[in-house]
Short mmCIF file of C-alpha atoms and ligand atoms in Angstrom, two decimals:
data_model
loop_
_atom_site.label_atom_id
_atom_site.label_comp_id
_atom_site.label_asym_id
_atom_site.label_seq_id
_atom_site.Cartn_x
_atom_site.Cartn_y
_atom_site.Cartn_z
CA MET A 1 25.87 1.27 6.53
CA VAL A 2 26.74 -1.62 8.87
CA MET A 3 30.14 -0.48 10.21
CA GLY A 4 33.13 -2.26 8.80
CA LEU A 5 31.23 -5.35 7.57
CA LYS A 6 31.31 -6.77 4.00
CA CYS A 7 28.69 -7.88 1.71
CA SER A 8 27.84 -11.70 1.99
CA PHE A 9 28.45 -12.09 -1.92
CA CYS A 10 31.27 -9.53 -2.52
CA GLU A 11 34.01 -7.46 -1.15
CA ARG A 12 31.98 -4.21 -1.13
CA LYS A 13 30.85 -2.76 2.24
CA ALA A 14 27.34 -3.86 3.55
CA ILE A 15 24.63 -1.29 3.76
CA ILE A 16 22.25 -3.69 5.55
CA ASN A 17 22.14 -6.46 7.85
CA MET A 18 19.20 -8.77 7.17
CA ARG A 19 19.24 -10.97 10.22
CA GLU A 20 16.05 -12.88 9.23
CA HIS A 21 18.00 -14.07 5.94
CA ARG A 22 21.45 -14.36 7.49
CA LEU A 23 22.75 -11.94 5.03
CA MET A 24 24.68 -8.64 4.82
CA LEU A 25 24.23 -6.82 1.52
CA CYS A 26 26.05 -4.12 -0.40
CA GLU A 27 24.05 -1.63 -2.46
CA LYS A 28 24.23 -3.80 -5.72
CA HIS A 29 23.32 -7.08 -4.02
CA LEU A 30 20.37 -5.51 -2.02
CA ILE A 31 18.98 -4.25 -5.32
CA ASP A 32 19.30 -7.69 -6.98
CA PHE A 33 17.85 -9.26 -3.82
CA MET A 34 14.81 -7.05 -3.85
CA ARG A 35 14.01 -7.48 -7.47
CA LYS A 36 14.29 -11.20 -7.28
CA ARG A 37 12.14 -11.52 -4.22
CA VAL A 38 9.45 -9.26 -5.73
CA GLU A 39 9.42 -11.24 -8.84
CA LYS A 40 9.25 -14.47 -6.99
CA THR A 41 6.05 -12.90 -5.17
CA ILE A 42 4.70 -12.02 -8.56
CA ILE A 43 5.14 -15.47 -9.89
CA LYS A 44 4.14 -17.58 -6.92
CA TYR A 45 0.86 -15.60 -6.21
CA LYS A 46 0.05 -14.89 -9.88
CA LEU A 47 -0.03 -11.15 -9.03
CA MET A 48 0.50 -9.99 -12.80
CA THR A 49 1.95 -10.69 -16.20
CA LYS A 50 3.80 -8.84 -18.79
CA ASN A 51 0.53 -8.35 -20.78
CA ASP A 52 -1.08 -6.42 -17.79
CA ASN A 53 -1.73 -2.66 -17.75
CA ILE A 54 -0.68 -1.77 -14.30
CA LEU A 55 -1.48 1.16 -12.26
CA VAL A 56 0.74 1.80 -9.34
CA ALA A 57 -0.91 3.80 -6.56
CA VAL A 58 1.84 6.17 -5.47
CA SER A 59 1.85 8.22 -2.33
CA GLY A 60 5.42 9.72 -2.66
CA GLY A 61 6.80 7.25 0.13
CA LYS A 62 9.52 4.81 -0.15
CA ASP A 63 7.30 1.97 -0.63
CA SER A 64 5.08 3.05 -3.51
CA LEU A 65 7.97 4.75 -5.30
CA GLY A 66 10.17 1.70 -4.66
CA VAL A 67 7.52 -0.85 -5.88
CA TRP A 68 7.27 1.27 -8.94
CA ASP A 69 10.98 1.40 -9.57
CA ILE A 70 11.26 -2.41 -9.15
CA LEU A 71 8.39 -3.22 -11.55
CA ASN A 72 9.72 -0.94 -14.09
CA ALA A 73 13.24 -2.48 -13.95
CA LEU A 74 11.60 -5.82 -14.13
CA GLY A 75 9.90 -4.82 -17.58
CA TYR A 76 6.21 -4.56 -16.60
CA HIS A 77 4.15 -1.88 -18.10
CA THR A 78 3.21 0.49 -15.42
CA GLU A 79 1.77 3.99 -14.98
CA GLY A 80 1.30 5.77 -11.62
CA LEU A 81 -1.62 7.21 -9.90
CA TYR A 82 -1.03 9.85 -7.36
CA ILE A 83 -4.33 10.78 -5.15
CA ASN A 84 -4.06 14.27 -4.02
CA LEU A 85 -5.88 14.27 -0.64
CA GLY A 86 -5.47 17.98 0.03
CA ILE A 87 -3.64 17.61 3.30
CA ASP A 88 -1.76 20.90 3.20
CA LYS A 89 2.06 20.64 3.14
CA TYR A 90 2.24 16.80 3.11
CA SER A 91 0.19 16.47 -0.04
CA ARG A 92 2.32 19.45 -1.78
CA ILE A 93 5.53 17.84 -1.02
CA SER A 94 4.52 14.27 -1.84
CA LYS A 95 2.82 15.33 -5.08
CA GLU A 96 6.33 17.08 -6.04
CA LYS A 97 8.29 13.81 -5.16
CA VAL A 98 6.03 11.75 -7.25
CA GLU A 99 6.08 13.90 -10.32
CA ARG A 100 9.97 14.31 -9.97
CA PHE A 101 10.21 10.55 -9.78
CA ALA A 102 8.08 9.95 -12.78
CA ALA A 103 9.85 12.66 -14.84
CA SER A 104 13.39 11.33 -14.21
CA ARG A 105 12.32 7.66 -15.37
CA GLY A 106 10.01 8.94 -18.28
CA LEU A 107 7.21 7.38 -16.67
CA THR A 108 3.49 8.46 -16.71
CA VAL A 109 1.72 9.71 -13.68
CA HIS A 110 -1.89 10.59 -13.30
CA GLU A 111 -3.65 12.50 -10.57
CA VAL A 112 -6.98 12.57 -8.93
CA ASP A 113 -7.58 15.85 -7.00
CA ILE A 114 -9.81 15.06 -4.01
CA PRO A 115 -10.72 18.63 -3.02
CA LYS A 116 -11.74 18.98 -6.83
CA ALA A 117 -13.79 15.81 -6.74
CA ILE A 118 -15.73 16.18 -3.54
CA GLY A 119 -15.60 19.98 -2.89
CA THR A 120 -13.27 19.95 0.13
CA SER A 121 -10.01 18.44 1.49
CA THR A 122 -9.94 14.91 3.05
CA PRO A 123 -9.46 16.29 6.68
CA MET A 124 -12.37 18.77 6.38
CA ALA A 125 -14.58 16.09 4.57
CA ALA A 126 -13.86 13.66 7.74
CA LYS A 127 -14.68 16.40 10.03
CA ALA A 128 -18.05 17.30 8.24
CA TRP A 129 -18.93 13.52 8.29
CA LYS A 130 -17.89 13.14 11.88
CA ARG A 131 -15.66 10.17 11.10
CA SER A 132 -11.98 9.37 11.75
CA ILE A 133 -9.83 11.13 9.17
CA CYS A 134 -7.98 7.77 8.36
CA SER A 135 -11.05 5.76 7.84
CA VAL A 136 -12.49 8.47 5.41
CA CYS A 137 -9.10 8.79 3.78
CA GLY A 138 -8.63 4.93 3.28
CA MET A 139 -12.24 4.71 1.78
CA ILE A 140 -11.48 7.67 -0.70
CA LYS A 141 -8.17 6.10 -1.65
CA ARG A 142 -9.61 2.40 -2.28
CA TYR A 143 -12.64 4.13 -4.27
CA TRP A 144 -10.41 6.11 -6.55
CA MET A 145 -7.79 3.48 -7.09
CA ASN A 146 -10.42 1.12 -8.21
CA ARG A 147 -12.66 3.62 -10.27
CA TYR A 148 -9.48 5.27 -11.94
CA ALA A 149 -8.18 1.93 -12.97
CA LYS A 150 -11.41 0.57 -14.28
CA GLU A 151 -12.15 3.65 -16.30
CA ASN A 152 -8.89 3.98 -17.94
CA GLY A 153 -8.38 0.33 -19.05
CA PHE A 154 -5.88 -0.71 -16.24
CA THR A 155 -6.02 -4.52 -15.35
CA VAL A 156 -4.22 -4.46 -12.10
CA VAL A 157 -3.71 -1.97 -9.29
CA VAL A 158 -0.55 -2.26 -7.18
CA THR A 159 -0.15 -0.95 -3.70
CA GLY A 160 3.28 -0.40 -1.77
CA HIS A 161 2.09 -2.37 1.39
CA ASN A 162 5.08 -3.99 2.90
CA LEU A 163 5.69 -6.91 5.36
CA ASP A 164 5.42 -4.42 8.41
CA ASP A 165 2.10 -3.01 7.14
CA GLU A 166 0.62 -6.59 6.58
CA ILE A 167 1.60 -7.95 9.72
CA ALA A 168 0.33 -4.87 11.67
CA THR A 169 -3.06 -5.24 10.02
CA LEU A 170 -2.86 -9.10 10.76
CA PHE A 171 -2.01 -8.41 14.36
CA GLY A 172 -4.84 -5.83 14.72
CA ASN A 173 -7.33 -8.50 13.10
CA ASN A 174 -5.85 -11.32 15.51
CA THR A 175 -6.35 -9.28 18.71
CA THR A 176 -9.75 -8.22 17.86
CA TRP A 177 -10.75 -11.78 16.04
CA GLN A 178 -12.19 -10.04 13.24
CA ILE A 179 -12.93 -12.95 11.04
CA ASP A 180 -14.35 -11.28 8.16
CA TYR A 181 -11.33 -9.04 8.03
CA LEU A 182 -8.98 -12.21 8.45
CA GLN A 183 -10.91 -13.82 5.57
CA ARG A 184 -10.28 -10.68 3.19
CA GLN A 185 -6.71 -10.20 4.15
CA SER A 186 -4.48 -11.07 1.06
CA ILE A 187 -1.78 -10.50 -1.29
CA VAL A 188 -4.22 -10.46 -4.07
CA LEU A 189 -7.57 -9.03 -3.85
CA PRO A 190 -9.45 -10.49 -6.82
CA GLU A 191 -11.76 -8.82 -9.19
CA THR A 192 -14.92 -10.36 -7.62
CA HIS A 193 -17.19 -7.93 -9.62
CA LYS A 194 -17.22 -6.72 -13.14
CA LYS A 195 -16.39 -3.26 -11.87
CA LEU A 196 -13.61 -4.30 -9.52
CA VAL A 197 -9.88 -4.27 -10.68
CA LYS A 198 -7.55 -6.92 -9.18
CA LYS A 199 -5.49 -5.30 -6.23
CA VAL A 200 -2.01 -6.70 -5.47
CA LYS A 201 0.93 -6.16 -2.97
CA PRO A 202 4.10 -7.12 -4.54
CA LEU A 203 6.13 -5.77 -1.33
CA ALA A 204 4.26 -8.15 0.95
CA PHE A 205 7.32 -10.06 1.88
CA ILE A 206 9.69 -7.08 2.21
CA THR A 207 10.29 -5.45 5.42
CA GLU A 208 9.94 -1.54 5.99
CA LYS A 209 13.87 -1.46 6.77
CA GLU A 210 14.69 -3.36 3.38
CA SER A 211 12.21 -1.03 1.54
CA ALA A 212 14.05 2.18 2.97
CA ALA A 213 17.33 0.71 2.31
CA TYR A 214 16.27 -0.24 -1.36
CA ALA A 215 14.98 3.47 -1.92
CA ILE A 216 18.29 4.95 -0.67
CA ALA A 217 20.43 2.57 -2.79
CA ARG A 218 18.48 3.65 -5.83
CA GLY A 219 18.76 7.31 -5.02
CA ILE A 220 14.95 7.67 -4.91
CA ASP A 221 13.86 11.03 -3.41
CA TYR A 222 11.00 10.15 -1.37
CA VAL A 223 8.90 12.10 1.32
CA TYR A 224 10.41 11.39 4.57
CA GLU A 225 7.90 13.19 6.69
CA GLU A 226 4.77 10.97 7.73
CA CYS A 227 1.27 12.23 7.07
CA PRO A 228 0.37 14.39 10.09
CA TYR A 229 -2.57 12.20 10.83
CA ALA A 230 -0.35 9.03 11.06
CA LYS A 231 0.69 10.00 14.72
CA GLY A 232 -1.10 7.91 17.34
CA ALA A 233 -2.61 5.40 14.81
CA THR A 234 -2.99 1.86 16.27
CA SER A 235 -0.94 0.57 13.50
CA VAL A 236 2.19 2.59 14.45
CA GLU A 237 1.95 1.11 18.07
CA PHE A 238 1.51 -2.35 16.67
CA LYS A 239 4.54 -1.92 14.47
CA TYR A 240 6.50 -0.95 17.45
CA ILE A 241 5.59 -4.11 19.24
CA LEU A 242 6.22 -6.34 16.32
CA ASN A 243 9.77 -4.69 15.81
CA LEU A 244 10.39 -5.67 19.47
CA LEU A 245 9.58 -9.43 18.70
CA GLU A 246 11.69 -9.32 15.53
CA ASN A 247 14.67 -7.94 17.43
CA ARG A 248 14.24 -10.75 20.02
CA PHE A 249 13.41 -13.51 17.56
CA PRO A 250 15.05 -12.66 14.14
CA GLY A 251 12.63 -13.92 11.35
CA PHE A 252 9.60 -13.43 13.50
CA LYS A 253 7.77 -11.14 10.89
CA LEU A 254 8.18 -13.67 8.11
CA ARG A 255 7.20 -16.61 10.31
CA TYR A 256 3.97 -14.78 11.59
CA TYR A 257 2.94 -13.81 8.10
CA ASN A 258 3.90 -17.09 6.24
CA GLY A 259 1.91 -18.85 8.99
CA PHE A 260 -1.20 -16.80 8.47
CA LEU A 261 -0.99 -17.51 4.79
CA LYS A 262 -0.67 -21.10 5.12
CA ASN A 263 -3.31 -21.43 7.52
CA LYS A 264 -5.64 -18.84 6.12
CA LYS A 265 -8.16 -21.26 5.04
CA ILE A 266 -9.28 -22.05 8.56
CA PHE A 267 -11.10 -18.63 8.64
CA GLY A 268 -13.21 -19.91 5.65
CA ASP A 269 -14.11 -17.81 2.45
CA SER A 270 -15.37 -14.50 2.30
CA HIS A 271 -18.86 -14.14 0.90
CA VAL A 272 -19.75 -10.31 0.80
CA LYS A 273 -22.44 -9.62 -1.69
CA LEU A 274 -21.68 -6.60 -3.86
CA ASN A 275 -24.36 -4.34 -5.49
CA GLU A 276 -23.78 -1.56 -7.82
CA CYS A 277 -24.12 1.83 -6.17
CA GLN A 278 -27.24 3.78 -7.37
CA VAL A 279 -25.40 6.95 -7.72
CA CYS A 280 -22.04 6.06 -9.26
CA GLY A 281 -22.43 2.51 -10.47
CA PHE A 282 -19.37 1.20 -8.57
CA PRO A 283 -19.34 -2.04 -6.17
CA THR A 284 -20.69 -1.49 -2.71
CA THR A 285 -22.35 -3.53 0.11
CA LEU A 286 -24.78 -0.79 0.39
CA ASP A 287 -27.44 0.83 -1.98
CA THR A 288 -25.38 3.99 -2.24
CA CYS A 289 -21.67 3.61 -1.70
CA ASN A 290 -19.91 5.45 1.03
CA TYR A 291 -18.10 7.64 -1.27
CA CYS A 292 -21.26 9.00 -2.71
CA ARG A 293 -22.74 9.33 0.66
CA LEU A 294 -19.85 11.49 1.65
CA LYS A 295 -20.17 13.71 -1.32
CA LYS A 296 -23.82 14.20 -0.83
CA HIS A 297 -23.35 15.04 2.85
CA ILE A 298 -20.59 17.67 1.84
CA SER A 299 -22.79 19.24 -0.68
CA GLN A 300 -25.68 19.54 1.77
CA THR A 301 -23.34 21.01 4.51
CA ALA A 302 -21.94 23.50 2.22
CA LYS A 303 -25.49 24.54 0.83
CA SER A 304 -26.76 24.80 4.63
CA LEU A 305 -23.54 27.04 5.35
CA THR A 306 -24.05 29.37 2.57
CA ILE A 307 -27.84 29.86 3.33
S1 LIG W 401 -4.89 7.23 6.05
FE1 LIG W 401 -4.51 8.59 7.65
FE2 LIG W 401 -2.72 7.50 5.97
FE3 LIG W 401 -4.61 9.18 5.16
S2 LIG W 401 -4.94 10.54 6.80
FE4 LIG W 401 -2.77 10.23 6.53
S3 LIG W 401 -2.13 8.64 7.95
S4 LIG W 401 -2.63 9.44 4.49
S5 LIG W 401 -1.78 5.64 5.19
ZN1 LIG W 402 27.70 -7.33 -2.67
ZN1 LIG W 403 -21.18 5.64 -5.47
#
């Protein structure tokens, strides 16, 4: 709560001070603001329509449950997908939160169980494959979001990436001048292959602080603990730096992101040639996709261990 200050639109107490918009909002007006802002993003960037069959990738955190709540309130046809990564207590708690959220709103949630699908948990898989856990985890999540949506007739996949996530990625790509990554960073990832489902980020103009305030205002019981592997991630360091800039120059985050979107064309178009994986048939730049390579590696490692 913002001590003693009133909402910019009514007599109620403000729960959030949004300096970048010069607004103080009470619970009710924050909820209205967020829904309108998400709807504006959906329309401006043609993210989805009321005829789409939408799959919301939910982790149990404030952003993914919040965006599901907003899309549901706006009247979109949505179902959830929870990807169980097998990360001990974190996965157990987040799964419970997702299931409780869906049950309380009469929504359907699907689950992909990674330890069952690949034969081991995500941290063990990363260890066996000698890669960083977050890169393996990200690859597995991207693979299953798309595959589950395609195999089950969904036309759009929604993720809960917020403005802070987007600018942390942008900052990372800027500092290393990864032109191919800058070309691909977008609010809408189109279906550039017949086995790719469109992926969209309706919270791209919502800050982490606004998203947390919305979840609290809506009484969403989300998982507060971060994934144990998030500690020390460069994106966390980047967010810290970007928050310092926002505090010093209110509106910096939105200006940085909007400036990128406006000038993105200077980086040119991305021309990634996609093949179909010779094992699973899903799109990849390789002959066999990384997910199938990982699965094969794990089954071989398991065999050699049991011999
Ligand atoms: S990538 Fe890394 Fe996250 Fe996966 S292992 Fe945890 S922190 S959940 S967004
Ligand atoms: Zn108000
Ligand atoms: Zn494959």
